[in-house]
XYZ file of C-alpha atoms in Angstrom:
528
model
C 87.139 65.294 69.080
C 90.869 64.557 69.232
C 93.084 66.546 71.587
C 95.177 67.481 68.533
C 92.292 68.718 66.381
C 93.178 72.037 64.739
C 96.941 71.649 65.107
C 97.526 72.103 61.385
C 95.580 75.356 61.324
C 97.469 76.705 64.343
C 100.769 75.823 62.688
C 99.725 77.874 59.663
C 98.716 80.748 61.955
C 102.071 80.705 63.747
C 103.965 80.602 60.463
C 101.955 83.559 59.210
C 102.525 85.603 62.348
C 106.253 84.810 62.402
C 106.800 85.005 58.656
C 109.456 87.698 59.183
C 110.891 86.957 62.616
C 111.261 83.196 62.232
C 113.299 83.174 58.989
C 115.344 86.069 60.333
C 116.732 84.311 63.388
C 117.109 80.995 61.577
C 119.159 82.499 58.751
C 121.207 84.749 61.014
C 122.189 82.005 63.453
C 122.884 79.590 60.595
C 125.137 82.086 58.841
C 127.363 82.952 61.799
C 129.265 79.600 62.047
C 130.064 79.828 58.336
C 131.599 83.265 58.857
C 133.674 81.879 61.740
C 135.015 79.092 59.524
C 135.767 81.514 56.689
C 137.688 83.815 59.000
C 139.723 80.932 60.435
C 140.635 79.764 56.930
C 141.828 83.259 56.055
C 143.539 84.138 59.325
C 145.090 80.794 60.311
C 146.232 79.030 57.123
C 149.252 77.617 58.935
C 148.863 74.618 61.250
C 151.376 76.019 63.735
C 149.324 79.202 64.091
C 146.159 77.196 64.662
C 147.905 75.078 67.280
C 149.072 78.205 69.090
C 145.586 79.676 69.005
C 144.027 76.448 70.285
C 146.574 76.165 73.096
C 146.044 79.776 74.123
C 142.263 79.516 74.264
C 142.246 76.122 75.966
C 144.523 77.371 78.743
C 142.344 80.329 79.686
C 139.357 79.536 81.932
C 137.445 82.670 80.908
C 137.520 81.816 77.208
C 136.541 78.220 77.934
C 133.724 79.460 80.176
C 132.376 81.654 77.395
C 132.850 79.391 74.375
C 133.386 75.874 75.736
C 136.300 73.455 75.333
C 138.335 72.994 72.152
C 139.209 69.420 71.165
C 141.732 70.014 68.399
C 143.567 72.551 66.278
C 141.835 71.937 62.939
C 139.740 74.655 61.320
C 136.628 72.634 62.114
C 137.508 72.209 65.788
C 138.247 75.924 66.183
C 134.987 76.801 64.435
C 133.002 74.445 66.653
C 134.447 76.081 69.762
C 133.982 79.608 68.422
C 130.320 78.817 67.790
C 129.847 77.281 71.217
C 128.126 80.370 72.612
C 125.514 80.139 69.845
C 123.860 77.151 71.517
C 122.958 79.428 74.413
C 121.451 81.965 72.012
C 119.566 79.271 70.086
C 118.153 77.880 73.321
C 117.019 81.339 74.418
C 115.310 82.131 71.115
C 113.612 78.720 71.048
C 112.105 78.915 74.512
C 110.908 82.469 73.936
C 109.249 81.410 70.674
C 107.297 78.575 72.321
C 106.195 80.726 75.266
C 105.092 83.462 72.877
C 102.751 81.096 71.075
C 101.440 79.325 74.174
C 101.331 81.223 77.460
C 101.343 84.694 75.858
C 98.356 83.702 73.709
C 96.487 82.510 76.793
C 97.353 85.615 78.774
C 96.060 87.825 75.954
C 92.791 85.850 75.795
C 93.227 84.781 72.179
C 93.621 81.113 72.969
C 90.301 81.125 74.828
C 88.565 82.494 71.733
C 90.169 79.827 69.572
C 89.330 77.186 72.141
C 85.645 77.995 71.727
C 85.927 76.596 68.193
C 86.801 73.057 67.134
C 90.223 72.962 68.742
C 91.821 70.178 70.747
C 93.312 70.823 74.174
C 96.828 69.886 73.073
C 96.707 71.636 69.717
C 98.234 74.924 70.916
C 101.258 73.388 72.631
C 101.780 70.906 69.810
C 101.667 73.591 67.115
C 104.159 75.797 68.963
C 106.555 72.908 69.523
C 106.271 71.609 65.947
C 107.067 75.009 64.434
C 109.992 75.606 66.778
C 111.331 72.073 66.314
C 111.132 72.466 62.535
C 112.851 75.863 62.704
C 115.696 74.381 64.738
C 116.056 71.432 62.385
C 116.196 73.811 59.417
C 118.732 75.899 61.316
C 120.896 72.835 61.879
C 120.752 71.743 58.245
C 121.522 75.239 56.955
C 124.415 75.488 59.400
C 125.824 72.170 58.195
C 125.407 73.203 54.548
C 127.137 76.511 55.177
C 130.086 74.879 56.923
C 130.318 72.280 54.185
C 130.405 75.087 51.602
C 133.502 76.544 53.290
C 135.364 73.280 52.713
C 134.957 71.635 56.113
C 134.285 67.857 56.313
C 130.672 66.757 55.887
C 130.510 64.562 58.997
C 131.748 67.251 61.339
C 129.506 69.892 59.735
C 126.431 67.702 60.171
C 127.379 66.845 63.753
C 127.815 70.497 64.686
C 124.601 71.545 62.945
C 122.533 68.822 64.613
C 124.040 69.527 68.035
C 123.051 73.193 67.769
C 119.561 72.281 66.526
C 118.926 69.770 69.308
C 120.005 72.284 71.944
C 117.214 74.494 70.615
C 114.783 71.569 70.681
C 115.533 70.909 74.360
C 114.916 74.477 75.469
C 111.871 74.823 73.230
C 110.418 71.940 75.245
C 111.521 73.648 78.466
C 109.522 76.679 77.342
C 106.513 74.461 76.669
C 106.781 73.027 80.174
C 107.177 76.335 82.023
C 104.203 77.700 80.070
C 102.051 75.211 81.985
C 103.366 76.262 85.389
C 102.626 79.977 85.596
C 99.663 82.060 84.557
C 101.756 84.879 83.093
C 104.111 84.894 80.136
C 106.659 86.831 82.180
C 106.682 84.153 84.849
C 107.083 81.396 82.249
C 109.970 83.261 80.615
C 111.592 83.809 83.987
C 111.453 80.111 84.867
C 112.677 78.997 81.445
C 115.534 81.497 81.349
C 116.443 80.386 84.875
C 116.721 76.791 83.646
C 118.877 78.012 80.774
C 121.084 79.890 83.231
C 121.511 76.814 85.411
C 122.435 74.778 82.329
C 125.043 77.369 81.373
C 126.416 77.433 84.912
C 126.747 73.628 84.984
C 128.613 73.669 81.687
C 130.830 76.498 82.876
C 131.767 74.679 86.083
C 132.392 71.419 84.265
C 134.558 73.001 81.583
C 136.640 75.267 83.804
C 136.943 73.390 87.112
C 138.049 70.045 85.687
C 134.743 68.442 86.660
C 133.785 66.989 83.320
C 130.866 65.075 84.820
C 129.155 68.383 85.684
C 129.048 69.375 82.007
C 127.285 66.112 81.214
C 124.412 67.318 83.426
C 123.817 70.287 81.116
C 122.164 70.221 77.674
C 124.556 73.028 76.750
C 127.458 70.780 77.663
C 126.406 68.000 75.291
C 126.941 69.986 72.071
C 130.744 70.376 72.376
C 131.113 66.790 73.576
C 129.950 65.491 70.234
C 133.475 66.561 69.200
C 132.578 67.742 65.725
C 135.520 67.401 63.302
C 137.558 65.502 65.902
C 136.154 61.960 65.861
C 132.410 62.557 66.122
C 130.541 60.796 68.914
C 127.128 60.429 67.341
C 125.569 58.723 70.322
C 125.629 62.023 72.243
C 122.865 63.283 69.949
C 120.499 60.831 71.634
C 120.751 62.699 74.962
C 118.866 65.876 73.930
C 116.309 63.764 72.069
C 115.567 61.664 75.161
C 115.436 64.718 77.432
C 113.053 66.513 75.067
C 110.734 63.488 75.016
C 110.731 63.334 78.818
C 110.027 67.048 79.191
C 107.213 66.871 76.632
C 105.774 63.829 78.396
C 105.615 65.962 81.542
C 104.252 69.102 79.864
C 101.271 67.483 78.131
C 99.651 65.930 81.256
C 100.182 69.193 83.142
C 98.373 71.124 80.417
C 95.132 69.206 81.079
C 95.369 69.520 84.866
C 94.894 73.281 84.823
C 92.205 75.671 83.666
C 92.727 77.624 80.483
C 94.532 80.853 81.349
C 95.645 79.528 84.744
C 98.909 77.986 85.872
C 99.800 75.208 88.262
C 101.915 77.492 90.444
C 99.914 80.032 92.492
C 100.380 83.633 91.334
C 102.043 86.146 93.621
C 99.384 88.746 94.336
C 99.617 92.057 96.070
C 98.211 95.596 95.886
C 100.115 98.312 94.040
C 100.602 100.614 97.013
C 103.024 103.359 97.895
C 105.985 103.405 95.531
C 104.200 101.008 93.158
C 101.212 103.286 92.586
C 100.791 105.308 89.395
C 102.052 104.625 85.862
C 105.728 104.841 86.786
C 105.248 102.513 89.737
C 103.386 100.080 87.514
C 106.152 100.279 84.894
C 108.730 99.566 87.594
C 106.732 96.533 88.677
C 106.569 95.280 85.075
C 110.209 95.937 84.151
C 112.164 95.386 87.359
C 112.532 91.627 86.988
C 113.928 91.894 83.476
C 116.210 94.774 84.419
C 117.681 92.862 87.346
C 118.056 89.691 85.283
C 119.762 91.486 82.399
C 122.055 93.338 84.815
C 123.146 90.105 86.501
C 123.707 88.462 83.128
C 125.738 91.394 81.819
C 127.767 91.434 85.016
C 128.662 87.752 84.683
C 129.475 88.210 80.998
C 131.684 91.166 81.843
C 133.607 89.133 84.411
C 134.257 86.436 81.799
C 135.259 88.879 79.059
C 137.583 90.824 81.311
C 139.284 87.668 82.510
C 139.769 86.438 78.943
C 141.311 89.651 77.580
C 144.957 88.931 78.317
C 144.794 85.372 76.992
C 142.937 86.527 73.867
C 145.754 88.918 73.104
C 148.427 86.275 73.676
C 146.578 83.687 71.564
C 146.800 85.801 68.404
C 150.178 87.385 69.053
C 152.280 87.199 65.909
C 149.371 86.810 63.472
C 149.469 90.076 61.533
C 146.039 89.612 59.908
C 144.292 89.003 63.230
C 146.111 91.877 64.881
C 144.955 94.222 62.133
C 141.295 93.169 62.412
C 141.263 93.321 66.211
C 142.903 96.724 66.166
C 140.241 97.927 63.728
C 137.501 96.570 65.989
C 138.917 97.925 69.226
C 140.695 101.055 68.031
C 144.078 100.383 69.665
C 147.219 98.466 68.875
C 147.236 96.660 72.207
C 145.624 93.310 71.406
C 144.005 92.784 74.807
C 142.378 96.202 74.712
C 141.436 95.729 71.054
C 139.703 92.511 72.109
C 137.840 94.349 74.866
C 136.857 97.189 72.547
C 135.451 94.753 70.004
C 133.651 92.476 72.451
C 132.087 95.370 74.382
C 130.806 96.597 71.041
C 128.947 93.299 70.688
C 127.735 93.647 74.277
C 126.288 96.991 73.193
C 124.234 95.162 70.571
C 122.818 92.935 73.298
C 121.985 96.020 75.374
C 120.091 97.390 72.392
C 118.056 94.187 72.559
C 117.048 95.088 76.107
C 116.026 98.571 74.967
C 113.873 97.132 72.179
C 112.306 94.602 74.536
C 111.454 97.315 77.066
C 109.969 99.553 74.360
C 107.868 96.727 72.924
C 106.386 96.061 76.365
C 103.985 98.903 75.517
C 102.778 96.956 72.492
C 102.302 93.858 74.636
C 100.273 95.802 77.201
C 98.082 97.288 74.481
C 97.576 93.978 72.675
C 96.630 92.281 75.960
C 93.945 94.908 76.604
C 95.579 96.303 79.741
C 96.566 99.698 78.330
C 93.077 100.827 77.249
C 91.420 100.657 80.726
C 94.409 102.436 82.252
C 94.326 105.236 79.675
C 90.576 105.613 80.240
C 91.425 107.001 83.701
C 93.167 110.256 84.502
C 96.493 108.833 83.336
C 97.687 110.845 80.344
C 98.971 109.000 77.287
C 102.331 110.765 77.360
C 102.842 109.875 81.012
C 102.023 106.209 80.427
C 104.352 106.004 77.437
C 107.089 107.902 79.299
C 106.949 105.360 82.140
C 107.936 102.570 79.734
C 110.255 104.766 77.692
C 112.242 105.423 80.859
C 113.264 101.769 81.006
C 113.869 101.552 77.252
C 116.411 104.375 77.533
C 117.781 103.990 81.047
C 117.954 100.186 80.936
C 120.817 100.057 78.373
C 122.726 102.586 80.478
C 122.426 100.394 83.566
C 123.322 97.076 81.967
C 126.258 98.517 79.981
C 127.599 100.261 83.061
C 127.394 96.953 84.945
C 129.174 95.137 82.114
C 131.896 97.782 81.895
C 132.379 97.703 85.673
C 132.740 93.919 85.689
C 135.194 94.009 82.781
C 137.189 96.734 84.499
C 137.481 94.733 87.702
C 138.645 91.448 86.172
C 140.850 93.021 83.498
C 142.298 95.432 86.051
C 143.145 92.531 88.336
C 144.856 90.673 85.478
C 147.104 93.663 84.667
C 147.439 94.897 88.249
C 145.689 98.229 87.646
C 142.082 98.159 88.832
C 141.825 101.910 89.634
C 143.103 102.793 86.163
C 141.142 100.244 84.117
C 137.799 100.456 85.915
C 136.750 103.935 84.687
C 138.132 103.223 81.205
C 136.066 100.073 80.760
C 132.926 101.671 82.175
C 133.483 104.422 79.618
C 133.789 101.871 76.798
C 130.529 100.300 77.879
C 128.669 103.597 78.130
C 129.972 104.636 74.713
C 127.653 101.991 73.228
C 124.561 103.599 74.789
C 123.732 106.177 72.058
C 123.715 103.485 69.345
C 121.462 101.323 71.532
C 119.161 104.329 71.973
C 118.776 104.636 68.200
C 117.338 101.105 67.991
C 115.165 101.630 71.065
C 113.915 104.903 69.543
C 113.136 103.058 66.309
C 111.026 100.573 68.281
C 109.127 103.462 69.924
C 108.559 105.123 66.541
C 107.226 101.922 65.000
C 104.952 101.383 67.996
C 103.600 104.913 67.773
C 103.014 104.889 64.011
C 102.486 101.226 63.021
C 102.195 99.168 66.218
C 101.582 95.958 64.299
C 105.025 96.299 62.738
C 106.836 97.271 65.933
C 108.671 93.894 66.092
C 110.486 94.942 62.898
C 112.874 96.653 65.331
C 114.242 93.183 66.071
C 115.029 92.867 62.369
C 117.020 96.095 62.541
C 118.983 94.690 65.471
C 119.638 91.467 63.574
C 120.955 93.495 60.634
C 123.324 95.356 62.971
C 124.563 92.048 64.397
C 125.145 90.714 60.913
C 127.062 93.804 59.829
C 129.104 93.731 63.028
C 130.022 90.084 62.559
C 130.787 90.265 58.845
C 132.020 93.791 58.353
C 135.607 93.678 59.575
C 136.275 90.129 58.415
C 134.807 90.352 54.906
C 135.659 94.044 54.395
C 132.152 95.023 53.329
C 131.522 98.374 51.647
C 131.600 101.299 54.023
C 128.163 102.573 52.993
C 126.713 99.234 54.028
C 128.498 99.277 57.375
C 127.293 102.838 57.984
C 123.702 101.594 58.095
C 124.401 100.299 61.609
C 124.507 102.972 64.336
C 127.202 100.930 66.077
C 129.552 101.592 63.162
C 129.615 105.252 64.217
C 130.406 104.555 67.878
C 133.922 105.893 68.542
C 136.558 103.510 69.871
C 137.236 105.270 73.145
C 140.198 103.053 74.026
C 142.122 104.722 71.211
C 144.211 107.812 71.711
C 142.198 110.012 69.343
C 138.416 109.952 69.316
C 135.664 112.562 68.985
C 132.432 112.925 70.922
C 130.516 114.241 67.907
C 129.207 110.793 66.806
C 127.911 110.138 70.330
C 126.038 113.447 70.346
C 124.626 112.768 66.874
C 123.472 109.250 67.765
C 121.908 110.500 71.000
C 120.017 113.207 69.145
C 118.800 110.672 66.573
C 117.598 108.253 69.241
C 115.775 110.996 71.131
C 114.208 112.323 67.911
C 112.886 108.873 67.028
C 111.420 108.439 70.506
C 109.802 111.914 70.438
C 108.301 111.235 67.003
C 106.929 107.917 68.229
C 105.421 109.618 71.287
C 103.735 112.263 69.144
C 102.301 109.602 66.815
C 101.033 107.544 69.743
C 99.142 110.532 71.150
C 97.174 110.883 67.901
C 96.233 107.302 67.069
C 93.524 105.025 68.456
C 94.182 102.675 71.382
C 93.923 99.857 70.703
C 94.521 99.894 66.964
C 92.107 97.992 64.777
């Protein structure tokens, strides 16, 4: 029997399981660069305005750290830089997808059942990589087609699309490699996200500290150096291809050197004693790594955003259309604060992602068969669910407070008013919490009523991201924008705002969570 026997059937299984999630993230991430190009065409029709914008962004280290370098003042060059952060997102989604269909399947015991049939040893890893590679390639082609439809040159559009796709291919392979090293999906995700963080840090240092060679060490640094729309360097595309081949060549031999369900790195064992005993102690043990990681990430992002605020305001000074949109996003006429109000709104969307992830941990525990033995003891269902719900609701508060604190420090330093700006920016961050709770509550409700469809909460988050990205620029109908809870979040940097929407959103989020808890208490565990 070949080591690849059954790969085709596993590919079909993965496509069936991800028939909603996979097209969702591919289409969403492919659509965003097109919206960036459209907005630049509308907001910067004059070459002098584009040159001023490019000069302003290129001269600010925080903007370069977040988005990457800009190599020209054409619409294409500005779009390529604006979409620079998407490579990080694509890499994250790709590695999580591969780990989900490799190490998570082993941890849940499903791969062992499949392995008892006619299934080759390499079939699982190969199927996961093939699906993720194909999704990234489709993403790249759709991105190029979308940019081409806006009127941008074909060569630059294809170069940008392929660079984004190959970044996803690299980190998909990273996920396949880390899945061989640990015996838990959480450990594999931690290692892979750590590699992604190191890659981002190398690019950041290379782009902001005038050490261009450092960026060449990072797969995230290769995408902008293709120089889409500014004299494409096609040979750079070979770098992620070669790295992916090398990583795959390392992952496949490692997969046959370990037992099924085991990892090459020894697990860290230890009894759940003292503060780790009981359902809340167990929940803390399960969630603490993610909470710390998200908090550190939000803190670093806040430092970058706060440092970029002043330059972002100066870069668009004098462009009436941009000033109007930023003021609508941030709720104030001061461009720097409008920028902070808008960007912290997007940070709130990311915090909602943490809340959904924490809520869906209950589904993962149930699907893996760990919840049923625990609930067979004296642990009450409500207490077990409340232990995870605590992190789904308190986690967004923590990470948004950290982000607001970091923004307040760096922005306060830039304007010489840390004591005044720090509480204001923490307040802006915390104002996003009720909307994040609505999405976390939706995830709890879906888990309690229809656990199989609980991941649909990610679709709701994607819809909110799409409305947030397109709403102000394309002036979508208000009823459509109102579908997102973040539309109702008041802009607290403005002079006149009401707390009523925050109270309403909080009540809605709590009601959804309570309804999900009540439904969970009545249904079977596990569901059939």
